[in-house]
Amino acid sequence: MEVLRILLHNKIFMAPVLGWAAAQILKTVINFIITREFHAERLVGSGGMPSSHSATVVGLMYATAYCKGIEGFEFPMATALAIIVMYDAMNVRMETGKQAVILNLFLKSEEIRKHLKDAERGEWAKIILKEYVGHTPIQVIGGIFVGIIVGYLVCHFL
């Protein structure tokens, strides 16, 4: 229990955790407003507005700068991690989602299915690749704002 108490009062730990949670809740609410349907997967899923990956790493960056300053090694490390994560979200994972759309269409194609053996057809029919995995630049910027706001709140009020 002592470890939990220490973590709950550690700004550098809590800012990214709460940044992620805030982004996931916002993502779920925004998705509900747009679709008029509640999707529980949005509470933990990737992709969407705002980017929880960005909110997490920017919350970490903010808390690190606030608690440790920008002179030591901690802030540059948090910044490098944030750049890598946000680049990956906008590029690598976004491309993965685009490829999943095409592959899902391919897997649903009757033309393709007729060339499969009966056993293979059943197995391939079960495969659905996740398409919603990356972020647009606007979604990443939204996550950056969430991370800054949550980081500020954690550092000044926790």
Coordinates of N, CA, C and O in Angstrom, one line a residue:
M1 N 0.8 -1.2 0.0 CA 0.0 0.0 0.0 C 0.9 1.3 0.0 O 0.4 2.3 -0.5
E2 N 2.0 1.2 0.6 CA 2.9 2.3 0.6 C 3.3 2.7 -0.8 O 3.4 3.9 -1.1
V3 N 3.6 1.7 -1.7 CA 4.0 2.0 -3.0 C 2.9 2.7 -3.8 O 3.1 3.7 -4.5
L4 N 1.6 2.3 -3.6 CA 0.5 2.9 -4.2 C 0.4 4.4 -3.8 O 0.1 5.3 -4.6
R5 N 0.5 4.6 -2.4 CA 0.5 6.0 -1.9 C 1.6 6.9 -2.5 O 1.3 8.0 -3.0
I6 N 2.7 6.3 -2.6 CA 3.9 7.1 -3.2 C 3.6 7.4 -4.7 O 3.7 8.5 -5.1
L7 N 3.1 6.4 -5.5 CA 2.8 6.6 -6.9 C 1.7 7.7 -7.1 O 1.7 8.5 -7.9
L8 N 0.6 7.6 -6.2 CA -0.5 8.5 -6.3 C -0.1 10.0 -6.0 O -0.8 10.9 -6.5
H9 N 1.0 10.2 -5.3 CA 1.5 11.5 -5.1 C 2.7 11.9 -5.9 O 3.3 13.0 -5.7
N10 N 3.1 11.1 -6.9 CA 4.2 11.3 -7.7 C 3.7 12.0 -9.0 O 3.0 11.4 -9.8
K11 N 4.0 13.3 -9.1 CA 3.5 14.1 -10.3 C 3.9 13.5 -11.6 O 3.2 13.5 -12.6
I12 N 5.2 13.0 -11.7 CA 5.7 12.5 -12.9 C 5.0 11.2 -13.3 O 5.0 10.9 -14.5
F13 N 4.5 10.5 -12.4 CA 3.8 9.3 -12.6 C 2.3 9.6 -13.0 O 1.7 9.1 -13.9
M14 N 1.7 10.5 -12.2 CA 0.3 10.8 -12.3 C -0.1 11.6 -13.5 O -1.2 11.4 -14.1
A15 N 0.8 12.5 -14.0 CA 0.4 13.3 -15.1 C 0.2 12.5 -16.4 O -0.8 12.7 -17.1
P16 N 1.1 11.6 -16.7 CA 0.8 10.8 -17.9 C -0.4 9.8 -17.7 O -1.2 9.6 -18.7
V17 N -0.5 9.2 -16.5 CA -1.7 8.3 -16.3 C -3.0 9.1 -16.4 O -3.9 8.6 -17.1
L18 N -3.1 10.2 -15.8 CA -4.3 11.0 -15.9 C -4.5 11.7 -17.3 O -5.6 11.8 -17.7
G19 N -3.4 12.0 -18.0 CA -3.5 12.5 -19.3 C -4.1 11.4 -20.2 O -5.0 11.7 -21.1
W20 N -3.6 10.2 -20.1 CA -4.2 9.1 -20.9 C -5.7 8.9 -20.6 O -6.5 8.8 -21.5
A21 N -6.0 8.9 -19.3 CA -7.4 8.7 -18.9 C -8.3 9.8 -19.4 O -9.4 9.5 -19.9
A22 N -7.9 11.0 -19.3 CA -8.7 12.1 -19.7 C -8.9 12.1 -21.3 O -10.0 12.3 -21.7
A23 N -7.8 11.7 -22.0 CA -8.0 11.6 -23.5 C -8.9 10.5 -23.8 O -9.7 10.6 -24.7
Q24 N -8.8 9.3 -23.1 CA -9.7 8.2 -23.4 C -11.2 8.6 -23.2 O -12.1 8.2 -23.9
I25 N -11.4 9.3 -22.1 CA -12.8 9.7 -21.8 C -13.3 10.7 -22.8 O -14.4 10.5 -23.3
L26 N -12.5 11.7 -23.1 CA -12.9 12.6 -24.2 C -13.1 11.9 -25.5 O -14.1 12.3 -26.2
K27 N -12.3 11.0 -25.8 CA -12.4 10.2 -27.1 C -13.7 9.5 -27.1 O -14.4 9.5 -28.1
T28 N -14.1 8.9 -26.0 CA -15.4 8.2 -25.9 C -16.6 9.1 -26.0 O -17.5 8.9 -26.7
V29 N -16.5 10.3 -25.4 CA -17.6 11.3 -25.4 C -17.7 11.8 -26.9 O -18.8 11.9 -27.4
I30 N -16.6 12.2 -27.5 CA -16.6 12.7 -28.8 C -17.2 11.7 -29.8 O -18.0 12.0 -30.7
N31 N -16.8 10.4 -29.7 CA -17.3 9.4 -30.5 C -18.8 9.2 -30.3 O -19.5 9.0 -31.3
F32 N -19.2 9.3 -29.1 CA -20.7 9.2 -28.8 C -21.5 10.3 -29.4 O -22.5 10.1 -30.0
I33 N -20.9 11.5 -29.4 CA -21.6 12.7 -30.0 C -21.7 12.5 -31.5 O -22.7 12.8 -32.1
I34 N -20.6 12.0 -32.1 CA -20.6 11.8 -33.5 C -21.5 10.7 -34.0 O -22.3 10.8 -35.0
T35 N -21.4 9.5 -33.3 CA -22.1 8.3 -33.8 C -23.5 8.1 -33.1 O -24.3 7.3 -33.6
R36 N -23.7 8.8 -32.0 CA -24.9 8.6 -31.2 C -25.0 7.2 -30.6 O -26.1 6.7 -30.3
E37 N -23.9 6.5 -30.5 CA -23.8 5.2 -29.9 C -22.6 5.2 -29.0 O -21.5 5.7 -29.3
F38 N -22.8 4.5 -27.9 CA -21.7 4.3 -26.9 C -20.9 3.1 -27.3 O -21.4 2.0 -27.5
H39 N -19.6 3.3 -27.5 CA -18.7 2.2 -27.8 C -17.7 2.1 -26.7 O -16.7 2.9 -26.6
A40 N -17.8 1.1 -25.8 CA -17.0 0.9 -24.7 C -15.5 0.7 -25.1 O -14.6 1.2 -24.3
E41 N -15.3 0.2 -26.3 CA -13.9 0.0 -26.8 C -13.1 1.3 -26.8 O -11.9 1.4 -26.7
R42 N -13.8 2.4 -27.0 CA -13.2 3.7 -27.1 C -12.6 4.1 -25.8 O -11.7 5.0 -25.8
L43 N -13.0 3.6 -24.7 CA -12.4 3.9 -23.4 C -11.0 3.3 -23.3 O -10.2 3.9 -22.5
V44 N -10.6 2.4 -24.1 CA -9.3 1.8 -24.0 C -8.6 1.7 -25.4 O -7.4 1.5 -25.5
G45 N -9.4 1.9 -26.5 CA -8.9 1.7 -27.8 C -8.0 2.8 -28.3 O -8.0 4.0 -27.8
S46 N -7.2 2.5 -29.3 CA -6.3 3.5 -29.9 C -7.0 4.2 -31.1 O -8.1 3.8 -31.5
G47 N -6.4 5.2 -31.6 CA -7.0 6.0 -32.7 C -8.1 6.9 -32.1 O -8.6 6.8 -31.0
G48 N -8.4 7.9 -32.9 CA -9.5 8.9 -32.5 C -9.0 10.2 -31.9 O -7.8 10.4 -31.7
M49 N -10.0 11.0 -31.6 CA -9.7 12.4 -31.1 C -10.1 12.5 -29.7 O -11.2 12.1 -29.3
P50 N -9.2 12.9 -28.8 CA -7.8 13.3 -29.0 C -6.9 12.1 -28.9 O -7.3 11.0 -28.3
S51 N -5.7 12.2 -29.3 CA -4.7 11.1 -29.2 C -4.3 10.9 -27.7 O -3.7 11.8 -27.1
S52 N -4.6 9.7 -27.2 CA -4.2 9.5 -25.8 C -2.7 9.2 -25.7 O -2.1 9.5 -24.7
H53 N -2.1 8.7 -26.8 CA -0.7 8.6 -26.8 C 0.0 9.9 -26.6 O 0.9 10.1 -25.8
S54 N -0.5 10.9 -27.4 CA 0.1 12.3 -27.2 C -0.2 12.9 -25.9 O 0.7 13.5 -25.3
A55 N -1.4 12.7 -25.4 CA -1.7 13.2 -24.0 C -0.8 12.6 -23.0 O -0.4 13.3 -22.0
T56 N -0.6 11.3 -23.1 CA 0.3 10.6 -22.1 C 1.7 11.1 -22.1 O 2.2 11.5 -21.1
V57 N 2.3 11.2 -23.3 CA 3.7 11.6 -23.3 C 3.9 13.1 -23.1 O 4.9 13.5 -22.5
V58 N 2.9 13.9 -23.5 CA 3.1 15.3 -23.2 C 2.8 15.6 -21.7 O 3.5 16.5 -21.1
G59 N 1.9 14.8 -21.1 CA 1.7 14.9 -19.6 C 3.0 14.6 -18.9 O 3.4 15.3 -18.0
L60 N 3.7 13.6 -19.4 CA 5.0 13.2 -18.8 C 6.0 14.3 -19.0 O 6.8 14.6 -18.1
M61 N 6.1 14.8 -20.2 CA 7.0 15.9 -20.5 C 6.8 17.1 -19.6 O 7.7 17.7 -19.0
Y62 N 5.5 17.5 -19.5 CA 5.2 18.7 -18.6 C 5.6 18.4 -17.2 O 6.2 19.3 -16.6
A63 N 5.2 17.3 -16.6 CA 5.5 17.0 -15.2 C 7.0 16.9 -15.0 O 7.5 17.3 -14.0
T64 N 7.7 16.3 -16.0 CA 9.2 16.2 -15.9 C 9.8 17.6 -15.8 O 10.7 17.9 -15.0
A65 N 9.4 18.5 -16.7 CA 9.9 19.8 -16.8 C 9.6 20.5 -15.5 O 10.5 21.2 -14.9
Y66 N 8.4 20.4 -15.0 CA 8.0 21.1 -13.8 C 8.7 20.6 -12.5 O 9.2 21.4 -11.7
C67 N 8.9 19.2 -12.4 CA 9.5 18.7 -11.2 C 11.0 18.6 -11.3 O 11.7 18.8 -10.2
K68 N 11.6 18.4 -12.4 CA 13.0 18.1 -12.6 C 13.7 19.3 -13.3 O 15.0 19.3 -13.3
G69 N 13.0 20.2 -13.9 CA 13.6 21.2 -14.7 C 14.0 20.7 -16.1 O 13.8 19.6 -16.4
I70 N 14.5 21.6 -16.9 CA 14.8 21.2 -18.2 C 16.4 21.1 -18.4 O 16.8 20.8 -19.5
E71 N 17.1 21.3 -17.3 CA 18.6 21.3 -17.4 C 19.1 19.8 -17.4 O 20.1 19.6 -18.0
G72 N 18.5 18.9 -16.7 CA 19.0 17.6 -16.5 C 18.7 16.7 -17.7 O 18.2 17.2 -18.8
F73 N 19.0 15.4 -17.5 CA 18.7 14.5 -18.6 C 17.3 14.0 -18.7 O 16.8 13.6 -19.8
E74 N 16.5 14.2 -17.7 CA 15.1 13.7 -17.7 C 14.2 14.4 -18.7 O 13.5 13.7 -19.4
F75 N 14.3 15.7 -18.8 CA 13.4 16.4 -19.7 C 13.7 16.0 -21.2 O 12.8 15.7 -22.0
P76 N 15.0 16.1 -21.6 CA 15.3 15.7 -23.0 C 14.9 14.2 -23.3 O 14.4 13.9 -24.4
M77 N 15.0 13.3 -22.3 CA 14.5 12.0 -22.5 C 13.0 11.9 -22.7 O 12.5 11.2 -23.6
A78 N 12.3 12.6 -21.9 CA 10.8 12.7 -22.0 C 10.4 13.3 -23.3 O 9.4 12.8 -24.0
T79 N 11.1 14.3 -23.8 CA 10.8 15.0 -25.0 C 11.1 14.0 -26.2 O 10.3 13.9 -27.2
A80 N 12.2 13.3 -26.2 CA 12.6 12.4 -27.2 C 11.5 11.3 -27.3 O 11.0 10.9 -28.4
L81 N 11.1 10.8 -26.2 CA 10.0 9.7 -26.2 C 8.7 10.3 -26.8 O 8.1 9.6 -27.6
A82 N 8.4 11.5 -26.4 CA 7.1 12.2 -26.9 C 7.2 12.3 -28.5 O 6.2 12.0 -29.2
I83 N 8.3 12.7 -29.0 CA 8.5 12.9 -30.4 C 8.3 11.5 -31.1 O 7.6 11.4 -32.1
I84 N 9.0 10.5 -30.6 CA 8.9 9.2 -31.2 C 7.5 8.7 -31.2 O 7.0 8.2 -32.2
V85 N 6.8 8.8 -30.1 CA 5.4 8.3 -29.9 C 4.5 9.0 -30.8 O 3.6 8.4 -31.5
M86 N 4.6 10.4 -30.9 CA 3.7 11.2 -31.7 C 3.9 10.9 -33.2 O 3.0 10.8 -34.0
Y87 N 5.2 10.8 -33.6 CA 5.5 10.5 -35.0 C 5.0 9.2 -35.4 O 4.4 9.0 -36.4
D88 N 5.1 8.2 -34.5 CA 4.6 6.8 -34.8 C 3.1 6.8 -34.9 O 2.6 6.2 -35.8
A89 N 2.4 7.6 -34.1 CA 1.0 7.6 -34.1 C 0.5 8.2 -35.4 O -0.5 7.8 -36.0
M90 N 1.2 9.3 -35.9 CA 0.7 10.0 -37.1 C 1.2 9.3 -38.4 O 0.5 9.4 -39.4
N91 N 2.2 8.5 -38.3 CA 2.8 7.9 -39.5 C 2.6 6.4 -39.6 O 1.8 5.9 -40.3
V92 N 3.4 5.7 -38.8 CA 3.4 4.3 -38.9 C 2.0 3.7 -38.6 O 1.5 2.9 -39.3
R93 N 1.4 4.1 -37.4 CA 0.1 3.5 -37.1 C -1.0 3.9 -38.0 O -1.9 3.2 -38.3
M94 N -0.9 5.2 -38.5 CA -1.9 5.6 -39.4 C -1.9 4.8 -40.7 O -2.9 4.4 -41.3
E95 N -0.7 4.6 -41.2 CA -0.5 3.7 -42.4 C -1.0 2.3 -42.2 O -1.6 1.7 -43.0
T96 N -0.8 1.8 -41.0 CA -1.2 0.4 -40.6 C -2.8 0.4 -40.7 O -3.3 -0.6 -41.2
G97 N -3.4 1.4 -40.2 CA -4.9 1.5 -40.3 C -5.4 1.5 -41.8 O -6.4 0.9 -42.1
K98 N -4.7 2.3 -42.6 CA -5.1 2.4 -44.0 C -4.9 1.0 -44.7 O -5.7 0.6 -45.5
Q99 N -3.8 0.4 -44.4 CA -3.6 -1.0 -44.9 C -4.7 -2.0 -44.4 O -5.1 -2.8 -45.2
A100 N -5.1 -1.8 -43.2 CA -6.1 -2.7 -42.7 C -7.4 -2.6 -43.4 O -8.1 -3.5 -43.6
V101 N -7.8 -1.3 -43.8 CA -9.0 -1.1 -44.5 C -9.0 -1.9 -45.8 O -9.9 -2.6 -46.2
I102 N -7.8 -1.8 -46.5 CA -7.7 -2.5 -47.8 C -7.7 -4.0 -47.6 O -8.4 -4.7 -48.4
L103 N -7.0 -4.5 -46.6 CA -6.9 -5.9 -46.4 C -8.3 -6.5 -46.0 O -8.6 -7.6 -46.4
N104 N -9.0 -5.7 -45.2 CA -10.4 -6.2 -44.8 C -11.3 -6.3 -46.0 O -12.1 -7.2 -46.1
L105 N -11.2 -5.3 -46.9 CA -12.0 -5.4 -48.2 C -11.5 -6.6 -49.0 O -12.4 -7.3 -49.5
F106 N -10.3 -6.9 -49.0 CA -9.7 -8.0 -49.7 C -10.3 -9.3 -49.1 O -10.7 -10.2 -49.8
L107 N -10.3 -9.4 -47.7 CA -10.7 -10.6 -47.1 C -12.2 -10.8 -47.2 O -12.6 -12.0 -47.1
K108 N -13.0 -9.8 -47.4 CA -14.4 -9.9 -47.6 C -14.8 -10.2 -49.1 O -16.0 -10.5 -49.4
S109 N -13.9 -10.1 -50.0 CA -14.1 -10.2 -51.4 C -14.6 -11.7 -51.7 O -13.9 -12.6 -51.4
E110 N -15.7 -11.8 -52.4 CA -16.2 -13.1 -52.8 C -15.2 -13.7 -53.9 O -15.0 -14.9 -54.0
E111 N -14.6 -12.8 -54.7 CA -13.7 -13.3 -55.7 C -12.5 -14.0 -55.1 O -12.1 -15.0 -55.5
I112 N -12.0 -13.5 -54.0 CA -10.9 -14.1 -53.3 C -11.4 -15.4 -52.6 O -10.7 -16.4 -52.7
R113 N -12.5 -15.3 -51.9 CA -13.0 -16.4 -51.2 C -13.3 -17.7 -52.0 O -13.1 -18.8 -51.6
K114 N -13.7 -17.5 -53.2 CA -14.0 -18.6 -54.1 C -12.7 -19.4 -54.4 O -12.8 -20.6 -54.8
H115 N -11.6 -18.8 -54.3 CA -10.3 -19.5 -54.6 C -9.8 -20.2 -53.3 O -8.7 -20.9 -53.4
L116 N -10.4 -20.1 -52.2 CA -9.9 -20.7 -51.0 C -10.6 -22.1 -50.8 O -11.8 -22.3 -51.2
K117 N -9.9 -23.0 -50.1 CA -10.6 -24.2 -49.8 C -11.6 -24.0 -48.7 O -11.6 -22.9 -48.0
D118 N -12.6 -24.9 -48.6 CA -13.6 -24.7 -47.6 C -13.1 -24.4 -46.2 O -13.6 -23.5 -45.5
A119 N -12.1 -25.2 -45.7 CA -11.6 -25.0 -44.4 C -10.9 -23.6 -44.3 O -11.1 -22.9 -43.3
E120 N -10.2 -23.2 -45.3 CA -9.6 -21.8 -45.3 C -10.6 -20.7 -45.3 O -10.5 -19.7 -44.6
R121 N -11.7 -20.9 -46.0 CA -12.7 -19.9 -46.2 C -13.3 -19.6 -44.8 O -13.5 -18.4 -44.4
G122 N -13.5 -20.6 -44.0 CA -14.1 -20.4 -42.6 C -13.1 -19.6 -41.8 O -13.5 -18.7 -41.0
E123 N -11.8 -20.0 -41.8 CA -10.8 -19.3 -41.0 C -10.6 -17.8 -41.4 O -10.6 -16.9 -40.6
W124 N -10.6 -17.6 -42.7 CA -10.4 -16.2 -43.2 C -11.6 -15.3 -42.9 O -11.4 -14.2 -42.7
A125 N -12.7 -15.9 -42.9 CA -14.0 -15.1 -42.6 C -14.0 -14.6 -41.2 O -14.6 -13.6 -41.0
K126 N -13.2 -15.2 -40.3 CA -13.1 -14.7 -38.9 C -12.2 -13.5 -38.7 O -12.2 -12.8 -37.7
I127 N -11.3 -13.3 -39.7 CA -10.3 -12.3 -39.5 C -10.9 -10.9 -39.9 O -11.4 -10.7 -40.9
I128 N -10.7 -10.0 -38.9 CA -11.1 -8.6 -39.1 C -9.9 -7.8 -38.5 O -9.7 -7.8 -37.3
L129 N -9.2 -7.1 -39.3 CA -8.1 -6.3 -38.9 C -8.6 -5.0 -38.3 O -9.5 -4.4 -38.9
K130 N -8.0 -4.5 -37.2 CA -8.4 -3.2 -36.6 C -7.9 -2.1 -37.6 O -6.7 -2.0 -37.9
E131 N -8.9 -1.2 -37.9 CA -8.6 -0.2 -38.9 C -8.3 1.2 -38.2 O -7.7 2.1 -38.8
Y132 N -8.8 1.3 -37.0 CA -8.7 2.6 -36.3 C -7.5 2.6 -35.3 O -7.7 2.5 -34.1
V133 N -6.3 2.7 -35.8 CA -5.2 2.6 -34.9 C -4.3 3.8 -34.9 O -3.5 4.0 -33.9
G134 N -4.3 4.7 -35.9 CA -3.4 5.8 -35.9 C -4.1 7.1 -35.7 O -5.3 7.1 -35.3
H135 N -3.4 8.2 -35.9 CA -4.0 9.5 -35.6 C -3.6 10.5 -36.7 O -2.6 10.4 -37.3
T136 N -4.5 11.4 -37.0 CA -4.3 12.6 -37.9 C -3.5 13.6 -37.1 O -3.5 13.6 -35.8
P137 N -2.9 14.5 -37.7 CA -2.2 15.6 -37.0 C -3.1 16.4 -36.1 O -2.7 16.7 -35.0
I138 N -4.3 16.6 -36.4 CA -5.3 17.3 -35.6 C -5.5 16.5 -34.3 O -5.6 17.1 -33.2
Q139 N -5.6 15.2 -34.4 CA -5.9 14.4 -33.2 C -4.7 14.4 -32.3 O -4.8 14.4 -31.1
V140 N -3.5 14.4 -32.9 CA -2.2 14.5 -32.1 C -2.2 15.9 -31.4 O -1.9 15.9 -30.2
I141 N -2.5 16.9 -32.1 CA -2.5 18.3 -31.5 C -3.5 18.3 -30.4 O -3.3 18.9 -29.3
G142 N -4.7 17.7 -30.6 CA -5.7 17.6 -29.5 C -5.1 16.9 -28.3 O -5.3 17.4 -27.1
G143 N -4.4 15.8 -28.5 CA -3.8 15.1 -27.4 C -2.7 15.9 -26.7 O -2.5 15.9 -25.5
I144 N -2.0 16.7 -27.5 CA -0.9 17.6 -26.9 C -1.6 18.6 -25.9 O -1.1 18.8 -24.8
F145 N -2.7 19.2 -26.4 CA -3.4 20.1 -25.5 C -3.9 19.4 -24.2 O -3.8 20.0 -23.1
V146 N -4.5 18.2 -24.4 CA -5.0 17.5 -23.2 C -3.8 17.2 -22.2 O -3.9 17.4 -21.0
G147 N -2.7 16.8 -22.8 CA -1.5 16.5 -22.0 C -1.0 17.7 -21.2 O -0.6 17.7 -20.1
I148 N -1.0 18.9 -21.9 CA -0.5 20.1 -21.3 C -1.5 20.5 -20.1 O -1.1 20.9 -19.0
I149 N -2.8 20.5 -20.4 CA -3.8 20.9 -19.4 C -3.7 19.9 -18.2 O -3.7 20.4 -17.0
V150 N -3.7 18.6 -18.4 CA -3.6 17.7 -17.3 C -2.3 17.8 -16.6 O -2.3 17.8 -15.4
G151 N -1.2 17.9 -17.3 CA 0.1 18.1 -16.7 C 0.1 19.3 -15.8 O 0.6 19.3 -14.6
Y152 N -0.5 20.4 -16.2 CA -0.6 21.7 -15.4 C -1.4 21.4 -14.2 O -1.0 21.8 -13.1
L153 N -2.6 20.8 -14.3 CA -3.5 20.6 -13.2 C -2.8 19.6 -12.2 O -2.9 19.9 -11.0
V154 N -2.2 18.6 -12.6 CA -1.5 17.6 -11.7 C -0.4 18.3 -11.0 O -0.2 18.2 -9.8
C155 N 0.5 19.1 -11.7 CA 1.6 19.7 -11.1 C 1.3 20.8 -10.1 O 2.0 21.1 -9.2
H156 N 0.2 21.5 -10.4 CA -0.2 22.6 -9.5 C -1.2 22.3 -8.5 O -1.4 23.1 -7.5
F157 N -1.9 21.2 -8.6 CA -3.0 20.9 -7.7 C -2.9 19.6 -7.0 O -3.7 19.2 -6.2
L158 N -1.9 18.7 -7.4 CA -1.8 17.4 -6.7 C -1.0 17.5 -5.5 O 0.1 18.1 -5.5

